[in-house]
Amino acid sequence: MRTDGPFALRIVVTAAVAWQICVWLGARQPPVYAVIVPLVSIRDAPYSTLNVSLARVAGVVCGLSIGILVLRVVHPSAGALALVLALALAVGIVLRIGGTLNIQVAVSALLVFASTDPDSYALSRLWETAVGAGVTVMLAPLLLPANPARTFVKELHETAAELAQNLRAPLDEEAVRAVETRARALPGKLALARKAVRSHPWWRRTETDHLAALVPLAQAASDIGTLVRIHFEDTTELATRGEPTDTSEVAGPLSDAVTAVLTGTPDPPALATAEAAILHNAETDGTRLGAIARRPLRRIAALLREL
């Protein structure tokens, strides 16, 4: 409820407002399509400017329009059904959702066939849909939206904890690569969050500078994710070849330093301890293979020192 409750409430309130406006405008039948629009288009997407899938809104409108046009020319039949589906899916290829076919166009077009008087049904549903779309686009960005800045900070902190865990005691290669992928996505997500904040009337003043300050941390997390993966692969390969290297004395303090810096609470003593551990490890293991195993750790420490 804490996570999805506000999202569900946004849909309920937006749908009720759209319904009531249609009633005031003289809807003769229950204005269901005014409710369908927020139901299918409001998204729980904190990095979105509108938190609305405009492709879904367009899909409902285009689907109804296709149904109206086809049934004005031909009577409901298998041929008409095939024609409507073909046109709707063709439009759905253009109005893609997340890179996939937008079937909302076809679904909306097919619902026109549900009435004994498809023409008048579709026309009434078309203006109801327009009302629902307008209400959705206006209310969704303002009604209990998820804060992009808070969402990003939470993800950054979670990723920092996972990177630190993979430094201390990685589970397996799949887990290490999964965290690397998440870390490398942070700069892009931060860019989306900054864009959403700049276009929002509430957060533009309070969160713009906050997110701008996180740009170096997001890039550093991305780089550290790659370095952690390289360190894991190097040490795993050396162990497989029967030439294991021990960098465990570095892992603990370096993971603490990573967590501290990426969460915005730098801990200079922890970083100094990590750097001292790297030097001590170099003194106790001066081999070429030891240097290979330490190289990603040195680069991580250097990144933290720059921050």
PDB file of C-alpha atoms in Angstrom:
ATOM      1  CA  MET A   1       0.000   0.000   0.000  1.00  0.00           C
ATOM      2  CA  ARG A   2       2.821   2.409   0.760  1.00  0.00           C
ATOM      3  CA  THR A   3       4.309   1.890  -2.703  1.00  0.00           C
ATOM      4  CA  ASP A   4       1.255   1.430  -4.915  1.00  0.00           C
ATOM      5  CA  GLY A   5      -1.390   3.222  -2.844  1.00  0.00           C
ATOM      6  CA  PRO A   6      -0.636   6.747  -4.149  1.00  0.00           C
ATOM      7  CA  PHE A   7      -0.464   5.388  -7.707  1.00  0.00           C
ATOM      8  CA  ALA A   8      -3.892   3.745  -7.372  1.00  0.00           C
ATOM      9  CA  LEU A   9      -5.344   6.866  -5.742  1.00  0.00           C
ATOM     10  CA  ARG A  10      -4.179   9.015  -8.664  1.00  0.00           C
ATOM     11  CA  ILE A  11      -6.082   6.771 -11.065  1.00  0.00           C
ATOM     12  CA  VAL A  12      -9.239   6.778  -8.933  1.00  0.00           C
ATOM     13  CA  VAL A  13      -9.345  10.552  -8.504  1.00  0.00           C
ATOM     14  CA  THR A  14      -8.517  11.292 -12.158  1.00  0.00           C
ATOM     15  CA  ALA A  15     -11.134   8.801 -13.382  1.00  0.00           C
ATOM     16  CA  ALA A  16     -13.817  10.242 -11.082  1.00  0.00           C
ATOM     17  CA  VAL A  17     -13.096  13.801 -12.205  1.00  0.00           C
ATOM     18  CA  ALA A  18     -13.194  12.820 -15.888  1.00  0.00           C
ATOM     19  CA  TRP A  19     -16.486  10.932 -15.366  1.00  0.00           C
ATOM     20  CA  GLN A  20     -18.123  13.864 -13.613  1.00  0.00           C
ATOM     21  CA  ILE A  21     -17.051  16.344 -16.280  1.00  0.00           C
ATOM     22  CA  CYS A  22     -18.593  14.125 -18.962  1.00  0.00           C
ATOM     23  CA  VAL A  23     -21.829  13.977 -16.947  1.00  0.00           C
ATOM     24  CA  TRP A  24     -21.873  17.778 -16.710  1.00  0.00           C
ATOM     25  CA  LEU A  25     -21.312  17.965 -20.470  1.00  0.00           C
ATOM     26  CA  GLY A  26     -24.395  15.830 -21.105  1.00  0.00           C
ATOM     27  CA  ALA A  27     -23.192  12.277 -21.543  1.00  0.00           C
ATOM     28  CA  ARG A  28     -26.233  10.104 -22.332  1.00  0.00           C
ATOM     29  CA  GLN A  29     -24.555   6.830 -21.439  1.00  0.00           C
ATOM     30  CA  PRO A  30     -22.120   6.043 -18.632  1.00  0.00           C
ATOM     31  CA  PRO A  31     -18.890   7.725 -19.834  1.00  0.00           C
ATOM     32  CA  VAL A  32     -16.765   4.614 -19.451  1.00  0.00           C
ATOM     33  CA  TYR A  33     -14.131   5.710 -21.946  1.00  0.00           C
ATOM     34  CA  ALA A  34     -13.383   8.795 -19.889  1.00  0.00           C
ATOM     35  CA  VAL A  35     -12.404   6.365 -17.115  1.00  0.00           C
ATOM     36  CA  ILE A  36     -10.497   3.979 -19.368  1.00  0.00           C
ATOM     37  CA  VAL A  37      -8.031   6.660 -20.434  1.00  0.00           C
ATOM     38  CA  PRO A  38      -6.492   7.326 -16.978  1.00  0.00           C
ATOM     39  CA  LEU A  39      -6.727   3.631 -16.152  1.00  0.00           C
ATOM     40  CA  VAL A  40      -4.577   2.566 -19.091  1.00  0.00           C
ATOM     41  CA  SER A  41      -2.346   5.621 -19.438  1.00  0.00           C
ATOM     42  CA  ILE A  42      -1.330   6.770 -15.942  1.00  0.00           C
ATOM     43  CA  ARG A  43       2.003   5.194 -15.163  1.00  0.00           C
ATOM     44  CA  ASP A  44       3.999   4.805 -11.978  1.00  0.00           C
ATOM     45  CA  ALA A  45       7.059   6.280 -13.700  1.00  0.00           C
ATOM     46  CA  PRO A  46       8.900   8.751 -11.443  1.00  0.00           C
ATOM     47  CA  TYR A  47      11.395   9.697 -14.160  1.00  0.00           C
ATOM     48  CA  SER A  48       8.615  10.669 -16.568  1.00  0.00           C
ATOM     49  CA  THR A  49       7.717  14.308 -16.997  1.00  0.00           C
ATOM     50  CA  LEU A  50       3.971  13.595 -17.071  1.00  0.00           C
ATOM     51  CA  ASN A  51       3.734  10.106 -15.539  1.00  0.00           C
ATOM     52  CA  VAL A  52       1.321   9.508 -18.409  1.00  0.00           C
ATOM     53  CA  SER A  53       1.741   7.200 -21.372  1.00  0.00           C
ATOM     54  CA  LEU A  54       0.823   9.530 -24.220  1.00  0.00           C
ATOM     55  CA  ALA A  55       1.094   6.577 -26.615  1.00  0.00           C
ATOM     56  CA  ARG A  56      -1.753   4.861 -24.759  1.00  0.00           C
ATOM     57  CA  VAL A  57      -3.873   8.014 -24.806  1.00  0.00           C
ATOM     58  CA  ALA A  58      -3.248   8.343 -28.534  1.00  0.00           C
ATOM     59  CA  GLY A  59      -4.001   4.632 -28.924  1.00  0.00           C
ATOM     60  CA  VAL A  60      -7.494   4.994 -27.456  1.00  0.00           C
ATOM     61  CA  VAL A  61      -8.290   8.024 -29.630  1.00  0.00           C
ATOM     62  CA  CYS A  62      -6.890   6.459 -32.818  1.00  0.00           C
ATOM     63  CA  GLY A  63      -8.645   3.160 -32.164  1.00  0.00           C
ATOM     64  CA  LEU A  64     -12.038   4.794 -31.813  1.00  0.00           C
ATOM     65  CA  SER A  65     -11.434   6.909 -34.901  1.00  0.00           C
ATOM     66  CA  ILE A  66     -10.561   3.835 -36.959  1.00  0.00           C
ATOM     67  CA  GLY A  67     -13.676   2.033 -35.736  1.00  0.00           C
ATOM     68  CA  ILE A  68     -15.873   4.993 -36.651  1.00  0.00           C
ATOM     69  CA  LEU A  69     -14.404   5.404 -40.133  1.00  0.00           C
ATOM     70  CA  VAL A  70     -14.603   1.729 -41.071  1.00  0.00           C
ATOM     71  CA  LEU A  71     -18.149   1.193 -39.779  1.00  0.00           C
ATOM     72  CA  ARG A  72     -19.339   4.286 -41.625  1.00  0.00           C
ATOM     73  CA  VAL A  73     -18.374   2.520 -44.865  1.00  0.00           C
ATOM     74  CA  VAL A  74     -19.124  -1.160 -44.179  1.00  0.00           C
ATOM     75  CA  HIS A  75     -21.482  -3.062 -41.890  1.00  0.00           C
ATOM     76  CA  PRO A  76     -20.152  -5.105 -38.975  1.00  0.00           C
ATOM     77  CA  SER A  77     -18.840  -8.378 -40.364  1.00  0.00           C
ATOM     78  CA  ALA A  78     -15.801 -10.605 -40.370  1.00  0.00           C
ATOM     79  CA  GLY A  79     -14.371  -8.535 -43.201  1.00  0.00           C
ATOM     80  CA  ALA A  80     -14.952  -5.287 -41.310  1.00  0.00           C
ATOM     81  CA  LEU A  81     -13.363  -6.827 -38.240  1.00  0.00           C
ATOM     82  CA  ALA A  82     -10.295  -7.854 -40.231  1.00  0.00           C
ATOM     83  CA  LEU A  83     -10.012  -4.403 -41.773  1.00  0.00           C
ATOM     84  CA  VAL A  84     -10.309  -2.647 -38.410  1.00  0.00           C
ATOM     85  CA  LEU A  85      -7.691  -4.923 -36.862  1.00  0.00           C
ATOM     86  CA  ALA A  86      -5.319  -4.467 -39.788  1.00  0.00           C
ATOM     87  CA  LEU A  87      -5.540  -0.681 -39.689  1.00  0.00           C
ATOM     88  CA  ALA A  88      -5.354  -0.521 -35.890  1.00  0.00           C
ATOM     89  CA  LEU A  89      -2.304  -2.755 -35.694  1.00  0.00           C
ATOM     90  CA  ALA A  90      -0.620  -0.762 -38.444  1.00  0.00           C
ATOM     91  CA  VAL A  91      -1.121   2.398 -36.402  1.00  0.00           C
ATOM     92  CA  GLY A  92       0.027   0.495 -33.300  1.00  0.00           C
ATOM     93  CA  ILE A  93       3.336  -0.233 -35.019  1.00  0.00           C
ATOM     94  CA  VAL A  94       3.924   3.515 -35.279  1.00  0.00           C
ATOM     95  CA  LEU A  95       2.584   4.416 -31.800  1.00  0.00           C
ATOM     96  CA  ARG A  96       4.832   1.938 -30.041  1.00  0.00           C
ATOM     97  CA  ILE A  97       4.949   1.537 -26.253  1.00  0.00           C
ATOM     98  CA  GLY A  98       8.381   0.809 -24.865  1.00  0.00           C
ATOM     99  CA  GLY A  99       9.532  -0.447 -28.241  1.00  0.00           C
ATOM    100  CA  THR A 100       6.659  -2.934 -28.604  1.00  0.00           C
ATOM    101  CA  LEU A 101       3.424  -2.956 -30.578  1.00  0.00           C
ATOM    102  CA  ASN A 102       0.718  -0.668 -29.132  1.00  0.00           C
ATOM    103  CA  ILE A 103      -2.320  -2.974 -29.003  1.00  0.00           C
ATOM    104  CA  GLN A 104      -4.375  -0.290 -27.245  1.00  0.00           C
ATOM    105  CA  VAL A 105      -5.315   0.993 -30.708  1.00  0.00           C
ATOM    106  CA  ALA A 106      -6.817  -2.363 -31.704  1.00  0.00           C
ATOM    107  CA  VAL A 107      -8.575  -2.877 -28.364  1.00  0.00           C
ATOM    108  CA  SER A 108     -10.253   0.520 -28.541  1.00  0.00           C
ATOM    109  CA  ALA A 109     -11.244   0.004 -32.178  1.00  0.00           C
ATOM    110  CA  LEU A 110     -12.820  -3.366 -31.442  1.00  0.00           C
ATOM    111  CA  LEU A 111     -14.959  -1.970 -28.611  1.00  0.00           C
ATOM    112  CA  VAL A 112     -16.858   0.043 -31.229  1.00  0.00           C
ATOM    113  CA  PHE A 113     -18.355  -3.284 -32.382  1.00  0.00           C
ATOM    114  CA  ALA A 114     -19.894  -3.786 -28.926  1.00  0.00           C
ATOM    115  CA  SER A 115     -22.827  -1.473 -29.606  1.00  0.00           C
ATOM    116  CA  THR A 116     -25.937  -2.166 -31.704  1.00  0.00           C
ATOM    117  CA  ASP A 117     -25.465   1.373 -33.047  1.00  0.00           C
ATOM    118  CA  PRO A 118     -21.687   1.506 -33.524  1.00  0.00           C
ATOM    119  CA  ASP A 119     -21.671   4.875 -35.261  1.00  0.00           C
ATOM    120  CA  SER A 120     -23.389   6.884 -32.529  1.00  0.00           C
ATOM    121  CA  TYR A 121     -21.663   4.803 -29.856  1.00  0.00           C
ATOM    122  CA  ALA A 122     -18.232   5.563 -31.245  1.00  0.00           C
ATOM    123  CA  LEU A 123     -18.931   9.269 -31.703  1.00  0.00           C
ATOM    124  CA  SER A 124     -20.059   9.658 -28.102  1.00  0.00           C
ATOM    125  CA  ARG A 125     -17.117   7.633 -26.867  1.00  0.00           C
ATOM    126  CA  LEU A 126     -14.738   9.762 -28.901  1.00  0.00           C
ATOM    127  CA  TRP A 127     -15.539  13.034 -27.133  1.00  0.00           C
ATOM    128  CA  GLU A 128     -15.644  11.244 -23.769  1.00  0.00           C
ATOM    129  CA  THR A 129     -12.170   9.925 -24.528  1.00  0.00           C
ATOM    130  CA  ALA A 130     -11.013  13.445 -25.343  1.00  0.00           C
ATOM    131  CA  VAL A 131     -12.299  14.638 -21.970  1.00  0.00           C
ATOM    132  CA  GLY A 132     -10.585  11.750 -20.198  1.00  0.00           C
ATOM    133  CA  ALA A 133      -7.345  12.432 -22.020  1.00  0.00           C
ATOM    134  CA  GLY A 134      -7.408  16.137 -21.170  1.00  0.00           C
ATOM    135  CA  VAL A 135      -8.151  15.525 -17.494  1.00  0.00           C
ATOM    136  CA  THR A 136      -5.473  12.835 -17.303  1.00  0.00           C
ATOM    137  CA  VAL A 137      -2.737  14.965 -18.855  1.00  0.00           C
ATOM    138  CA  MET A 138      -3.581  17.915 -16.596  1.00  0.00           C
ATOM    139  CA  LEU A 139      -4.027  16.078 -13.286  1.00  0.00           C
ATOM    140  CA  ALA A 140      -1.490  13.247 -13.469  1.00  0.00           C
ATOM    141  CA  PRO A 141       1.637  15.435 -13.067  1.00  0.00           C
ATOM    142  CA  LEU A 142       0.154  17.225 -10.045  1.00  0.00           C
ATOM    143  CA  LEU A 143      -1.748  14.532  -8.165  1.00  0.00           C
ATOM    144  CA  LEU A 144       0.506  12.676  -5.695  1.00  0.00           C
ATOM    145  CA  PRO A 145       3.344  12.184  -8.197  1.00  0.00           C
ATOM    146  CA  ALA A 146       6.455  10.256  -7.217  1.00  0.00           C
ATOM    147  CA  ASN A 147       9.368  12.606  -6.568  1.00  0.00           C
ATOM    148  CA  PRO A 148      12.050  11.869  -9.208  1.00  0.00           C
ATOM    149  CA  ALA A 149      14.825  13.189  -6.974  1.00  0.00           C
ATOM    150  CA  ARG A 150      13.896  10.980  -4.015  1.00  0.00           C
ATOM    151  CA  THR A 151      13.463   7.981  -6.287  1.00  0.00           C
ATOM    152  CA  PHE A 152      16.891   8.475  -7.825  1.00  0.00           C
ATOM    153  CA  VAL A 153      18.614   9.005  -4.482  1.00  0.00           C
ATOM    154  CA  LYS A 154      17.056   5.803  -3.179  1.00  0.00           C
ATOM    155  CA  GLU A 155      18.278   3.882  -6.227  1.00  0.00           C
ATOM    156  CA  LEU A 156      21.745   5.402  -5.945  1.00  0.00           C
ATOM    157  CA  HIS A 157      21.992   4.364  -2.288  1.00  0.00           C
ATOM    158  CA  GLU A 158      20.742   0.851  -3.015  1.00  0.00           C
ATOM    159  CA  THR A 159      23.240   0.489  -5.846  1.00  0.00           C
ATOM    160  CA  ALA A 160      26.044   1.733  -3.596  1.00  0.00           C
ATOM    161  CA  ALA A 161      25.169  -0.938  -1.040  1.00  0.00           C
ATOM    162  CA  GLU A 162      25.177  -3.629  -3.727  1.00  0.00           C
ATOM    163  CA  LEU A 163      28.531  -2.464  -5.097  1.00  0.00           C
ATOM    164  CA  ALA A 164      29.994  -2.572  -1.594  1.00  0.00           C
ATOM    165  CA  GLN A 165      28.613  -6.076  -1.091  1.00  0.00           C
ATOM    166  CA  ASN A 166      30.186  -7.255  -4.345  1.00  0.00           C
ATOM    167  CA  LEU A 167      33.516  -5.864  -3.210  1.00  0.00           C
ATOM    168  CA  ARG A 168      33.335  -7.687   0.120  1.00  0.00           C
ATOM    169  CA  ALA A 169      31.775 -11.000  -0.861  1.00  0.00           C
ATOM    170  CA  PRO A 170      30.400 -11.326  -4.385  1.00  0.00           C
ATOM    171  CA  LEU A 171      27.894 -14.127  -4.868  1.00  0.00           C
ATOM    172  CA  ASP A 172      28.578 -15.052  -8.477  1.00  0.00           C
ATOM    173  CA  GLU A 173      29.304 -13.548 -11.875  1.00  0.00           C
ATOM    174  CA  GLU A 174      25.624 -13.117 -12.713  1.00  0.00           C
ATOM    175  CA  ALA A 175      25.026 -11.051  -9.568  1.00  0.00           C
ATOM    176  CA  VAL A 176      28.113  -8.920 -10.222  1.00  0.00           C
ATOM    177  CA  ARG A 177      27.038  -8.214 -13.794  1.00  0.00           C
ATOM    178  CA  ALA A 178      23.496  -7.385 -12.693  1.00  0.00           C
ATOM    179  CA  VAL A 179      24.778  -4.745 -10.289  1.00  0.00           C
ATOM    180  CA  GLU A 180      27.113  -3.386 -12.965  1.00  0.00           C
ATOM    181  CA  THR A 181      24.148  -3.023 -15.326  1.00  0.00           C
ATOM    182  CA  ARG A 182      22.176  -1.195 -12.654  1.00  0.00           C
ATOM    183  CA  ALA A 183      25.110   1.082 -11.880  1.00  0.00           C
ATOM    184  CA  ARG A 184      25.755   1.900 -15.535  1.00  0.00           C
ATOM    185  CA  ALA A 185      22.100   2.913 -15.934  1.00  0.00           C
ATOM    186  CA  LEU A 186      22.338   5.551 -13.193  1.00  0.00           C
ATOM    187  CA  PRO A 187      23.634   8.475 -15.331  1.00  0.00           C
ATOM    188  CA  GLY A 188      20.776   7.977 -17.795  1.00  0.00           C
ATOM    189  CA  LYS A 189      18.191   7.784 -15.026  1.00  0.00           C
ATOM    190  CA  LEU A 190      19.626  10.891 -13.433  1.00  0.00           C
ATOM    191  CA  ALA A 191      19.269  12.737 -16.749  1.00  0.00           C
ATOM    192  CA  LEU A 192      15.608  11.693 -16.916  1.00  0.00           C
ATOM    193  CA  ALA A 193      15.048  12.753 -13.309  1.00  0.00           C
ATOM    194  CA  ARG A 194      16.591  16.173 -13.965  1.00  0.00           C
ATOM    195  CA  LYS A 195      14.386  16.625 -17.017  1.00  0.00           C
ATOM    196  CA  ALA A 196      11.274  15.680 -15.043  1.00  0.00           C
ATOM    197  CA  VAL A 197      12.206  18.066 -12.229  1.00  0.00           C
ATOM    198  CA  ARG A 198      12.866  20.994 -14.565  1.00  0.00           C
ATOM    199  CA  SER A 199       9.400  20.702 -16.108  1.00  0.00           C
ATOM    200  CA  HIS A 200       7.525  20.331 -12.814  1.00  0.00           C
ATOM    201  CA  PRO A 201       6.129  23.389 -10.991  1.00  0.00           C
ATOM    202  CA  TRP A 202       6.787  21.974  -7.505  1.00  0.00           C
ATOM    203  CA  TRP A 203      10.226  20.460  -7.788  1.00  0.00           C
ATOM    204  CA  ARG A 204      11.889  22.852 -10.228  1.00  0.00           C
ATOM    205  CA  ARG A 205      12.970  25.193  -7.417  1.00  0.00           C
ATOM    206  CA  THR A 206      13.736  22.637  -4.716  1.00  0.00           C
ATOM    207  CA  GLU A 207      15.325  19.681  -6.518  1.00  0.00           C
ATOM    208  CA  THR A 208      17.156  21.082  -9.555  1.00  0.00           C
ATOM    209  CA  ASP A 209      20.383  21.950  -7.722  1.00  0.00           C
ATOM    210  CA  HIS A 210      20.168  18.782  -5.626  1.00  0.00           C
ATOM    211  CA  LEU A 211      20.141  16.540  -8.703  1.00  0.00           C
ATOM    212  CA  ALA A 212      22.841  18.567 -10.446  1.00  0.00           C
ATOM    213  CA  ALA A 213      25.140  17.851  -7.507  1.00  0.00           C
ATOM    214  CA  LEU A 214      24.594  14.104  -7.965  1.00  0.00           C
ATOM    215  CA  VAL A 215      25.999  13.983 -11.515  1.00  0.00           C
ATOM    216  CA  PRO A 216      29.576  13.096 -10.394  1.00  0.00           C
ATOM    217  CA  LEU A 217      28.270  10.444  -7.994  1.00  0.00           C
ATOM    218  CA  ALA A 218      26.136   8.802 -10.670  1.00  0.00           C
ATOM    219  CA  GLN A 219      29.059   8.651 -13.092  1.00  0.00           C
ATOM    220  CA  ALA A 220      31.363   7.366 -10.372  1.00  0.00           C
ATOM    221  CA  ALA A 221      28.886   4.616  -9.460  1.00  0.00           C
ATOM    222  CA  SER A 222      28.756   3.610 -13.121  1.00  0.00           C
ATOM    223  CA  ASP A 223      32.550   3.427 -13.343  1.00  0.00           C
ATOM    224  CA  ILE A 224      32.840   1.559 -10.038  1.00  0.00           C
ATOM    225  CA  GLY A 225      30.315  -1.008 -11.215  1.00  0.00           C
ATOM    226  CA  THR A 226      32.565  -1.821 -14.173  1.00  0.00           C
ATOM    227  CA  LEU A 227      35.706  -1.902 -12.007  1.00  0.00           C
ATOM    228  CA  VAL A 228      34.085  -4.248  -9.480  1.00  0.00           C
ATOM    229  CA  ARG A 229      33.167  -6.594 -12.323  1.00  0.00           C
ATOM    230  CA  ILE A 230      36.714  -6.454 -13.731  1.00  0.00           C
ATOM    231  CA  HIS A 231      38.186  -7.211 -10.296  1.00  0.00           C
ATOM    232  CA  PHE A 232      35.845 -10.159  -9.867  1.00  0.00           C
ATOM    233  CA  GLU A 233      36.711 -11.561 -13.292  1.00  0.00           C
ATOM    234  CA  ASP A 234      40.457 -11.101 -12.769  1.00  0.00           C
ATOM    235  CA  THR A 235      40.532 -12.779  -9.370  1.00  0.00           C
ATOM    236  CA  THR A 236      38.239 -15.572 -10.545  1.00  0.00           C
ATOM    237  CA  GLU A 237      40.403 -16.289 -13.585  1.00  0.00           C
ATOM    238  CA  LEU A 238      43.593 -16.289 -11.506  1.00  0.00           C
ATOM    239  CA  ALA A 239      42.017 -18.683  -9.024  1.00  0.00           C
ATOM    240  CA  THR A 240      40.905 -20.970 -11.861  1.00  0.00           C
ATOM    241  CA  ARG A 241      44.461 -21.031 -13.188  1.00  0.00           C
ATOM    242  CA  GLY A 242      45.739 -22.051  -9.760  1.00  0.00           C
ATOM    243  CA  GLU A 243      47.316 -18.651  -9.114  1.00  0.00           C
ATOM    244  CA  PRO A 244      44.972 -17.075  -6.542  1.00  0.00           C
ATOM    245  CA  THR A 245      45.617 -13.610  -5.139  1.00  0.00           C
ATOM    246  CA  ASP A 246      44.323 -12.359  -1.803  1.00  0.00           C
ATOM    247  CA  THR A 247      42.938  -8.810  -1.699  1.00  0.00           C
ATOM    248  CA  SER A 248      40.534  -9.430   1.165  1.00  0.00           C
ATOM    249  CA  GLU A 249      42.317  -6.937   3.429  1.00  0.00           C
ATOM    250  CA  VAL A 250      41.390  -4.196   0.938  1.00  0.00           C
ATOM    251  CA  ALA A 251      37.781  -5.239   0.335  1.00  0.00           C
ATOM    252  CA  GLY A 252      36.362  -4.267   3.730  1.00  0.00           C
ATOM    253  CA  PRO A 253      37.647  -0.679   4.082  1.00  0.00           C
ATOM    254  CA  LEU A 254      37.229   0.026   0.360  1.00  0.00           C
ATOM    255  CA  SER A 255      33.596  -1.121   0.410  1.00  0.00           C
ATOM    256  CA  ASP A 256      32.960   1.148   3.412  1.00  0.00           C
ATOM    257  CA  ALA A 257      34.488   4.067   1.531  1.00  0.00           C
ATOM    258  CA  VAL A 258      32.365   3.327  -1.553  1.00  0.00           C
ATOM    259  CA  THR A 259      29.167   3.302   0.514  1.00  0.00           C
ATOM    260  CA  ALA A 260      30.095   6.507   2.316  1.00  0.00           C
ATOM    261  CA  VAL A 261      30.990   8.505  -0.805  1.00  0.00           C
ATOM    262  CA  LEU A 262      28.134   7.350  -3.030  1.00  0.00           C
ATOM    263  CA  THR A 263      25.555   8.011  -0.308  1.00  0.00           C
ATOM    264  CA  GLY A 264      26.801  11.578   0.082  1.00  0.00           C
ATOM    265  CA  THR A 265      28.477  11.086   3.462  1.00  0.00           C
ATOM    266  CA  PRO A 266      32.194  10.895   2.657  1.00  0.00           C
ATOM    267  CA  ASP A 267      34.317   9.138   5.286  1.00  0.00           C
ATOM    268  CA  PRO A 268      37.950  10.272   4.823  1.00  0.00           C
ATOM    269  CA  PRO A 269      39.313   7.873   7.479  1.00  0.00           C
ATOM    270  CA  ALA A 270      37.661   4.908   5.732  1.00  0.00           C
ATOM    271  CA  LEU A 271      39.167   5.937   2.402  1.00  0.00           C
ATOM    272  CA  ALA A 272      42.577   6.496   3.986  1.00  0.00           C
ATOM    273  CA  THR A 273      42.349   3.029   5.556  1.00  0.00           C
ATOM    274  CA  ALA A 274      41.483   1.533   2.172  1.00  0.00           C
ATOM    275  CA  GLU A 275      44.406   3.277   0.478  1.00  0.00           C
ATOM    276  CA  ALA A 276      46.748   2.081   3.240  1.00  0.00           C
ATOM    277  CA  ALA A 277      45.417  -1.470   2.813  1.00  0.00           C
ATOM    278  CA  ILE A 278      46.154  -1.321  -0.925  1.00  0.00           C
ATOM    279  CA  LEU A 279      49.747  -0.219  -0.219  1.00  0.00           C
ATOM    280  CA  HIS A 280      50.186  -2.944   2.401  1.00  0.00           C
ATOM    281  CA  ASN A 281      48.823  -5.546   0.013  1.00  0.00           C
ATOM    282  CA  ALA A 282      51.306  -4.394  -2.615  1.00  0.00           C
ATOM    283  CA  GLU A 283      54.136  -4.796  -0.107  1.00  0.00           C
ATOM    284  CA  THR A 284      53.086  -8.320   0.856  1.00  0.00           C
ATOM    285  CA  ASP A 285      52.309  -9.421  -2.702  1.00  0.00           C
ATOM    286  CA  GLY A 286      54.596  -7.690  -5.162  1.00  0.00           C
ATOM    287  CA  THR A 287      53.962 -10.139  -7.990  1.00  0.00           C
ATOM    288  CA  ARG A 288      52.685  -9.147 -11.420  1.00  0.00           C
ATOM    289  CA  LEU A 289      49.480 -11.095 -10.823  1.00  0.00           C
ATOM    290  CA  GLY A 290      48.939  -9.309  -7.531  1.00  0.00           C
ATOM    291  CA  ALA A 291      49.307  -5.980  -9.327  1.00  0.00           C
ATOM    292  CA  ILE A 292      46.696  -7.089 -11.884  1.00  0.00           C
ATOM    293  CA  ALA A 293      44.245  -7.995  -9.119  1.00  0.00           C
ATOM    294  CA  ARG A 294      44.824  -4.663  -7.322  1.00  0.00           C
ATOM    295  CA  ARG A 295      44.546  -2.450 -10.402  1.00  0.00           C
ATOM    296  CA  PRO A 296      40.713  -2.072 -10.338  1.00  0.00           C
ATOM    297  CA  LEU A 297      40.844  -1.462  -6.593  1.00  0.00           C
ATOM    298  CA  ARG A 298      43.411   1.309  -7.037  1.00  0.00           C
ATOM    299  CA  ARG A 299      41.207   2.934  -9.671  1.00  0.00           C
ATOM    300  CA  ILE A 300      38.179   2.746  -7.373  1.00  0.00           C
ATOM    301  CA  ALA A 301      40.140   4.414  -4.584  1.00  0.00           C
ATOM    302  CA  ALA A 302      41.340   7.104  -7.002  1.00  0.00           C
ATOM    303  CA  LEU A 303      37.764   7.790  -8.107  1.00  0.00           C
ATOM    304  CA  LEU A 304      36.644   8.150  -4.504  1.00  0.00           C
ATOM    305  CA  ARG A 305      39.565  10.433  -3.742  1.00  0.00           C
ATOM    306  CA  GLU A 306      38.610  12.718  -6.653  1.00  0.00           C
ATOM    307  CA  LEU A 307      35.060  12.966  -5.332  1.00  0.00           C
TER     308      LEU A 307
END
